[in-house]
PDB file of C-alpha atoms in Angstrom:
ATOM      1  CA  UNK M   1     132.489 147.427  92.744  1.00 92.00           C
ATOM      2  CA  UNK M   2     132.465 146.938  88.990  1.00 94.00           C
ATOM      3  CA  UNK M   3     132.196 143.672  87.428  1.00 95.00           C
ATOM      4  CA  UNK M   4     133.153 143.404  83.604  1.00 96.00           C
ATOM      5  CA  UNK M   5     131.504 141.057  81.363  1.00 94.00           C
ATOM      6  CA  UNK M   6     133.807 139.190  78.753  1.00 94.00           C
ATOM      7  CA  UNK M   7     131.060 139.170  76.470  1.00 90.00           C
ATOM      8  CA  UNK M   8     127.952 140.848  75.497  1.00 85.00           C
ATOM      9  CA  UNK M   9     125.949 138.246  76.844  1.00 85.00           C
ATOM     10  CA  UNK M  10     125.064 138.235  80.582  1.00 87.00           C
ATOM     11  CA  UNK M  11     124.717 134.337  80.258  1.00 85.00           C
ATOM     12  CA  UNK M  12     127.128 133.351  78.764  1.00 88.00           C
ATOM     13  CA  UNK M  13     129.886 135.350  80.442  1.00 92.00           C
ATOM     14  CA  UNK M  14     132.916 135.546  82.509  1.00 94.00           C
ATOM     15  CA  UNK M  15     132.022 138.516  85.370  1.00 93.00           C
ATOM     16  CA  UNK M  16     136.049 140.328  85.895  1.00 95.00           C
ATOM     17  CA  UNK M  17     137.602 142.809  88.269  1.00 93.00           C
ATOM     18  CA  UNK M  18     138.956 145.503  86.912  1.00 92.00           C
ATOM     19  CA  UNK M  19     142.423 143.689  87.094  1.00 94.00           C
ATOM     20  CA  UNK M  20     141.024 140.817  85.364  1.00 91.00           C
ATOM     21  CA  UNK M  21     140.380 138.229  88.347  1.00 91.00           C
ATOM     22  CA  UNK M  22     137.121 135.943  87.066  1.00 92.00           C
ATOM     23  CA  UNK M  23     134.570 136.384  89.785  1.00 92.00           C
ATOM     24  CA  UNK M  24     131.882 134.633  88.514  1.00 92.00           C
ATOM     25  CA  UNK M  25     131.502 132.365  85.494  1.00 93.00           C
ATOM     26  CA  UNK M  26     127.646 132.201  83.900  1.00 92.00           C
ATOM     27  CA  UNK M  27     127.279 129.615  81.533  1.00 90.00           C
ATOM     28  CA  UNK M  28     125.017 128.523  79.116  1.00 86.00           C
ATOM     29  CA  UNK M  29     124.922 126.000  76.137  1.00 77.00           C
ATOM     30  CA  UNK M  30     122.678 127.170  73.038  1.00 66.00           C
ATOM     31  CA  UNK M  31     119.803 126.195  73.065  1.00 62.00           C
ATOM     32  CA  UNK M  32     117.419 124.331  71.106  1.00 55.00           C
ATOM     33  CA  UNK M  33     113.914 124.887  69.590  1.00 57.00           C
ATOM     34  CA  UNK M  34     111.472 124.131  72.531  1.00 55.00           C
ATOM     35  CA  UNK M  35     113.861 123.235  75.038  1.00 57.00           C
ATOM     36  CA  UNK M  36     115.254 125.429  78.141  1.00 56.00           C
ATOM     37  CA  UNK M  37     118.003 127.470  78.711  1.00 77.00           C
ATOM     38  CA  UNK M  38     120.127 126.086  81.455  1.00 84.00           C
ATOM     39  CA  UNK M  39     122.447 128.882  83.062  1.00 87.00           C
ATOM     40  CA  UNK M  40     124.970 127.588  85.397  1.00 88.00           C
ATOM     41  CA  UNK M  41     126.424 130.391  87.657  1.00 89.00           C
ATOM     42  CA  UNK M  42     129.757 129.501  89.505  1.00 89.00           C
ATOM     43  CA  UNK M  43     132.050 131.117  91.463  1.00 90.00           C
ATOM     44  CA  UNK M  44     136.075 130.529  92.369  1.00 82.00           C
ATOM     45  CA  UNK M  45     135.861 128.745  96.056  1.00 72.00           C
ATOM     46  CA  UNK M  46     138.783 128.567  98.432  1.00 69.00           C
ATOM     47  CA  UNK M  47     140.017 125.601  97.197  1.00 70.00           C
ATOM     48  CA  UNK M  48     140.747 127.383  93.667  1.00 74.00           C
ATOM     49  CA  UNK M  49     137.943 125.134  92.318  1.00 82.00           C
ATOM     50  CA  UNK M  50     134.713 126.375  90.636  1.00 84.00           C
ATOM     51  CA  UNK M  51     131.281 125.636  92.515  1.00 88.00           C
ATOM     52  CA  UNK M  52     127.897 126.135  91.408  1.00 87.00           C
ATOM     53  CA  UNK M  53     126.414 129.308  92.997  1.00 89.00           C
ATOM     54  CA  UNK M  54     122.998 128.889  91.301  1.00 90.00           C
ATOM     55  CA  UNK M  55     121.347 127.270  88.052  1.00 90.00           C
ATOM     56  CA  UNK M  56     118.695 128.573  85.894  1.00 88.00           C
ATOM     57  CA  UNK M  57     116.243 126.067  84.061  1.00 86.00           C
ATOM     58  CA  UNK M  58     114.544 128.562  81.809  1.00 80.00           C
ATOM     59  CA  UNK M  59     112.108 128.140  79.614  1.00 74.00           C
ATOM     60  CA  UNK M  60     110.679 132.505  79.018  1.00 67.00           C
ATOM     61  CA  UNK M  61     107.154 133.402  79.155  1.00 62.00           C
ATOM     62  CA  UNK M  62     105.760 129.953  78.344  1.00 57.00           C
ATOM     63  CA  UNK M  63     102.313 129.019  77.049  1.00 54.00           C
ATOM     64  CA  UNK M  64     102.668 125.584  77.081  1.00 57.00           C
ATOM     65  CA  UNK M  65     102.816 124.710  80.674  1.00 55.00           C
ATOM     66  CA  UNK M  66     106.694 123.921  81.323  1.00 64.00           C
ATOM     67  CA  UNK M  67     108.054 126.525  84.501  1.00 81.00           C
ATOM     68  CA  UNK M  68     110.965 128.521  84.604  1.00 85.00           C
ATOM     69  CA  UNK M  69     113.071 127.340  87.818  1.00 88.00           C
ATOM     70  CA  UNK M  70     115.762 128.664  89.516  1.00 90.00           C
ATOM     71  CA  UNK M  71     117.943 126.310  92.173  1.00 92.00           C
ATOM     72  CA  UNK M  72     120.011 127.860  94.668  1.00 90.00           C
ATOM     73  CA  UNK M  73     121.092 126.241  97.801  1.00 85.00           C
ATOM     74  CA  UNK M  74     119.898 122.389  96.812  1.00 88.00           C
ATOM     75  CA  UNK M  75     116.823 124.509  96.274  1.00 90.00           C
ATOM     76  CA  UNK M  76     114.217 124.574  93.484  1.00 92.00           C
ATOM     77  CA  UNK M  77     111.824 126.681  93.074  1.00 90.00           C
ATOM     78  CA  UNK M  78     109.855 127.881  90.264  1.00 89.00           C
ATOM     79  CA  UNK M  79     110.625 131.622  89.043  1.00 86.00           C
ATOM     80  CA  UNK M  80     107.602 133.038  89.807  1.00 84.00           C
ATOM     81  CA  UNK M  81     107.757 132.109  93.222  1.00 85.00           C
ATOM     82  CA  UNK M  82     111.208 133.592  93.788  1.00 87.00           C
ATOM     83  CA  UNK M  83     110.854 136.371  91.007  1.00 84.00           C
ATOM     84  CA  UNK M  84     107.529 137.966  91.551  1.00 84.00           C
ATOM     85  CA  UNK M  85     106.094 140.165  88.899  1.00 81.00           C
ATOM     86  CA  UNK M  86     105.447 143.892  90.193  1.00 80.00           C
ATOM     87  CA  UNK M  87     102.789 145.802  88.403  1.00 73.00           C
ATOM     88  CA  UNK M  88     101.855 145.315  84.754  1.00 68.00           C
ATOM     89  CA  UNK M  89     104.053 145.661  81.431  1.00 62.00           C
ATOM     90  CA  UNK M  90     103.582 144.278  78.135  1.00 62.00           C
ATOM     91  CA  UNK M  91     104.365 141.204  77.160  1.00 57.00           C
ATOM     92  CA  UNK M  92     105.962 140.043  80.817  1.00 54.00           C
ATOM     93  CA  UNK M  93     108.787 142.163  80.653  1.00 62.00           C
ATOM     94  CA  UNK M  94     107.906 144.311  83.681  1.00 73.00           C
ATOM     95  CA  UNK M  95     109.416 144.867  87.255  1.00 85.00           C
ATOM     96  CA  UNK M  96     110.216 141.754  89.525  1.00 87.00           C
ATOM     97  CA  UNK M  97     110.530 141.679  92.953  1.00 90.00           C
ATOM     98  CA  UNK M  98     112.433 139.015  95.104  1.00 90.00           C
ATOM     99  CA  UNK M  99     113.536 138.565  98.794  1.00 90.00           C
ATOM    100  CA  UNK M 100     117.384 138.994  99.224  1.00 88.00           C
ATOM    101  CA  UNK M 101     119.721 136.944 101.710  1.00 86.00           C
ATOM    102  CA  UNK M 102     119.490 139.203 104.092  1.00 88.00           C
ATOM    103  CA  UNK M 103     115.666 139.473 104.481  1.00 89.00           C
ATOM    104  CA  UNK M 104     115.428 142.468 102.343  1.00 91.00           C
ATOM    105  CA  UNK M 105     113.214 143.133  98.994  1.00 93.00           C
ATOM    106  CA  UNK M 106     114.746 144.110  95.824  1.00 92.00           C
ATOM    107  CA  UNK M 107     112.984 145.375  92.559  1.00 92.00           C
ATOM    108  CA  UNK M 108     114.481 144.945  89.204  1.00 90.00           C
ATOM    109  CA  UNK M 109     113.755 146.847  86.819  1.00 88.00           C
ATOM    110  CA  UNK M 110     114.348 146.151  83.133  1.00 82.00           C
ATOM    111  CA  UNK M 111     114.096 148.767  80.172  1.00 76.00           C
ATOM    112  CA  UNK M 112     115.411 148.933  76.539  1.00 71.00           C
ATOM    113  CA  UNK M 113     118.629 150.527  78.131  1.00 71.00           C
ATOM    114  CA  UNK M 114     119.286 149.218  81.546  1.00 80.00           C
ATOM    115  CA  UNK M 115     118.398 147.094  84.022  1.00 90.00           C
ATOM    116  CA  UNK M 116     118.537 148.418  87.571  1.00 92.00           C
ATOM    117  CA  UNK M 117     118.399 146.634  90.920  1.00 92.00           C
ATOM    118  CA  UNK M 118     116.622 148.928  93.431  1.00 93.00           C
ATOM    119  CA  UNK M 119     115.938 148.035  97.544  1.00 92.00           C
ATOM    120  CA  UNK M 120     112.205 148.494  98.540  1.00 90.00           C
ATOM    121  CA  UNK M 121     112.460 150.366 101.196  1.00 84.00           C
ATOM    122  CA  UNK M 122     111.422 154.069 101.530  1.00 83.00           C
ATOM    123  CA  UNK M 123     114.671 155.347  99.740  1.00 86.00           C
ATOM    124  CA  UNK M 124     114.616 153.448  96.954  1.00 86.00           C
ATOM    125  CA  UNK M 125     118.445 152.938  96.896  1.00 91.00           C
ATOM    126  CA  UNK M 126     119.772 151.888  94.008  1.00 93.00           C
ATOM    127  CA  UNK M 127     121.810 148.288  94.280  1.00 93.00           C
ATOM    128  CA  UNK M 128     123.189 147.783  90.969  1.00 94.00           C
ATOM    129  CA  UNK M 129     123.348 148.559  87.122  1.00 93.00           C
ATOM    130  CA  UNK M 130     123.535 146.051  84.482  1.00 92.00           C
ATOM    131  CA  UNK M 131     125.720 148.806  81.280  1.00 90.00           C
ATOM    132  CA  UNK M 132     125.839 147.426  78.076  1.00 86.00           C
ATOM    133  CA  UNK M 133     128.492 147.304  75.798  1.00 86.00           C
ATOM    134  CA  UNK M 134     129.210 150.518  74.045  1.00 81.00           C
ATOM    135  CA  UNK M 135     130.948 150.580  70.318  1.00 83.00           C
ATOM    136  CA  UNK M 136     132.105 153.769  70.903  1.00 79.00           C
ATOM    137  CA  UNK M 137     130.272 155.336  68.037  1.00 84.00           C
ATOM    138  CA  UNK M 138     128.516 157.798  70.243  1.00 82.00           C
ATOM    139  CA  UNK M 139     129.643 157.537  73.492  1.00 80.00           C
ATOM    140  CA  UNK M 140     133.178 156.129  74.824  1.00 82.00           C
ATOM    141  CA  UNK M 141     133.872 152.528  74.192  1.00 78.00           C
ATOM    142  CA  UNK M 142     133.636 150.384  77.303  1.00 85.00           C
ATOM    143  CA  UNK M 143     132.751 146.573  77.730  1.00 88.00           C
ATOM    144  CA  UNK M 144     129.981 145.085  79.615  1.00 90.00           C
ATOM    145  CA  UNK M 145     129.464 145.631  83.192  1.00 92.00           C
ATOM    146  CA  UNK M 146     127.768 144.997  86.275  1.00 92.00           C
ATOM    147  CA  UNK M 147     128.028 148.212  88.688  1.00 93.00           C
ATOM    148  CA  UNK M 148     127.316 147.021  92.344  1.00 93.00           C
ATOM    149  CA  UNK M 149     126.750 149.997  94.971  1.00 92.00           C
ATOM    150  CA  UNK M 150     128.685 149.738  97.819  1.00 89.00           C
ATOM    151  CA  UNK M 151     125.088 149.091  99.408  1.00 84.00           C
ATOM    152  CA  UNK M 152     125.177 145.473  97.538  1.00 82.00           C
ATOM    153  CA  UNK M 153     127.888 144.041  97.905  1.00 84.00           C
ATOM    154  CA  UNK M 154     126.956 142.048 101.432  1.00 80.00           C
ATOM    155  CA  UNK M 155     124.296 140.125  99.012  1.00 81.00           C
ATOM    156  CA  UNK M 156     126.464 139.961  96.003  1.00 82.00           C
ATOM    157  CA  UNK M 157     126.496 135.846  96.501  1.00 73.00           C
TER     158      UNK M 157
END
């Protein structure tokens, strides 16, 4: 399954079928100076309404005490807690793990080109692949997308 992104921002964008049916909407206002980044994720129910799948209080690698959170559920929890840090990168930018719905651990694993969701399990399958956008300039244009495995798609929600 491919998901394509409206817009070259993962949070503030409308996630698309290849025939143009929204999936998922990820929202979030711009933020201000010192405050967090709220990132509302929804998703068409069966009622052709919008319901929040998950929200996103962020507020980065903070020094000052305040703690990314992330709600899912009626749940809150803080981000370290459900986004565990794996090994050590500079500046907090390395792998994180995190328990899936259906019991499993994932890693994620962000570089300057892609970020990759992996299981942890002795395989190592690969899950999905965040693309970015390409201009075209030296590869074929394409827009944003999120490439799930066939593997993923039971925890996609």
């Amino acid at each position: 399954m491919i998901l394509y992104l409206s817009t070259t921002t993962p949070w503030r964008s409308d996630y698309c079928t290849e025939d143009g049916r929204i999936v998922y909407k990820v929202n979030s206002p711009r933020n201000t100076w010192g405050g967090a980044k709220d990132i509302r994720i929804t998703t068409l129910g069966s009622s052709a309404t919008y319901s929040t799948l998950a929200q996103i209080d962020y507020y980065g690698e903070s020094f000052f005490g305040e703690q990314s959170t992330i709600t899912v559920g009626g749940t809150t929890l803080p981000a370290k807690a459900v986004l565990r840090k794996d090994g050590w990168a500079i500046f907090g930018y390395g792998d994180r793990l995190f328990q899936g719905p259906d019991g499993q651990i994932y890693r994620w694993t962000m570089d300057s080109t892609k970020c990759r969701l992996f299981k942890k399990d002795n395989d190592g399958t690969l899950v999905a692949t965040y693309h970015h956008e390409s201009l075209g300039i030296l590869s074929a244009a394409r827009p944003a997308s999120l490439e799930i495995s066939a593997s993923g798609e039971q925890i996609v929600d």
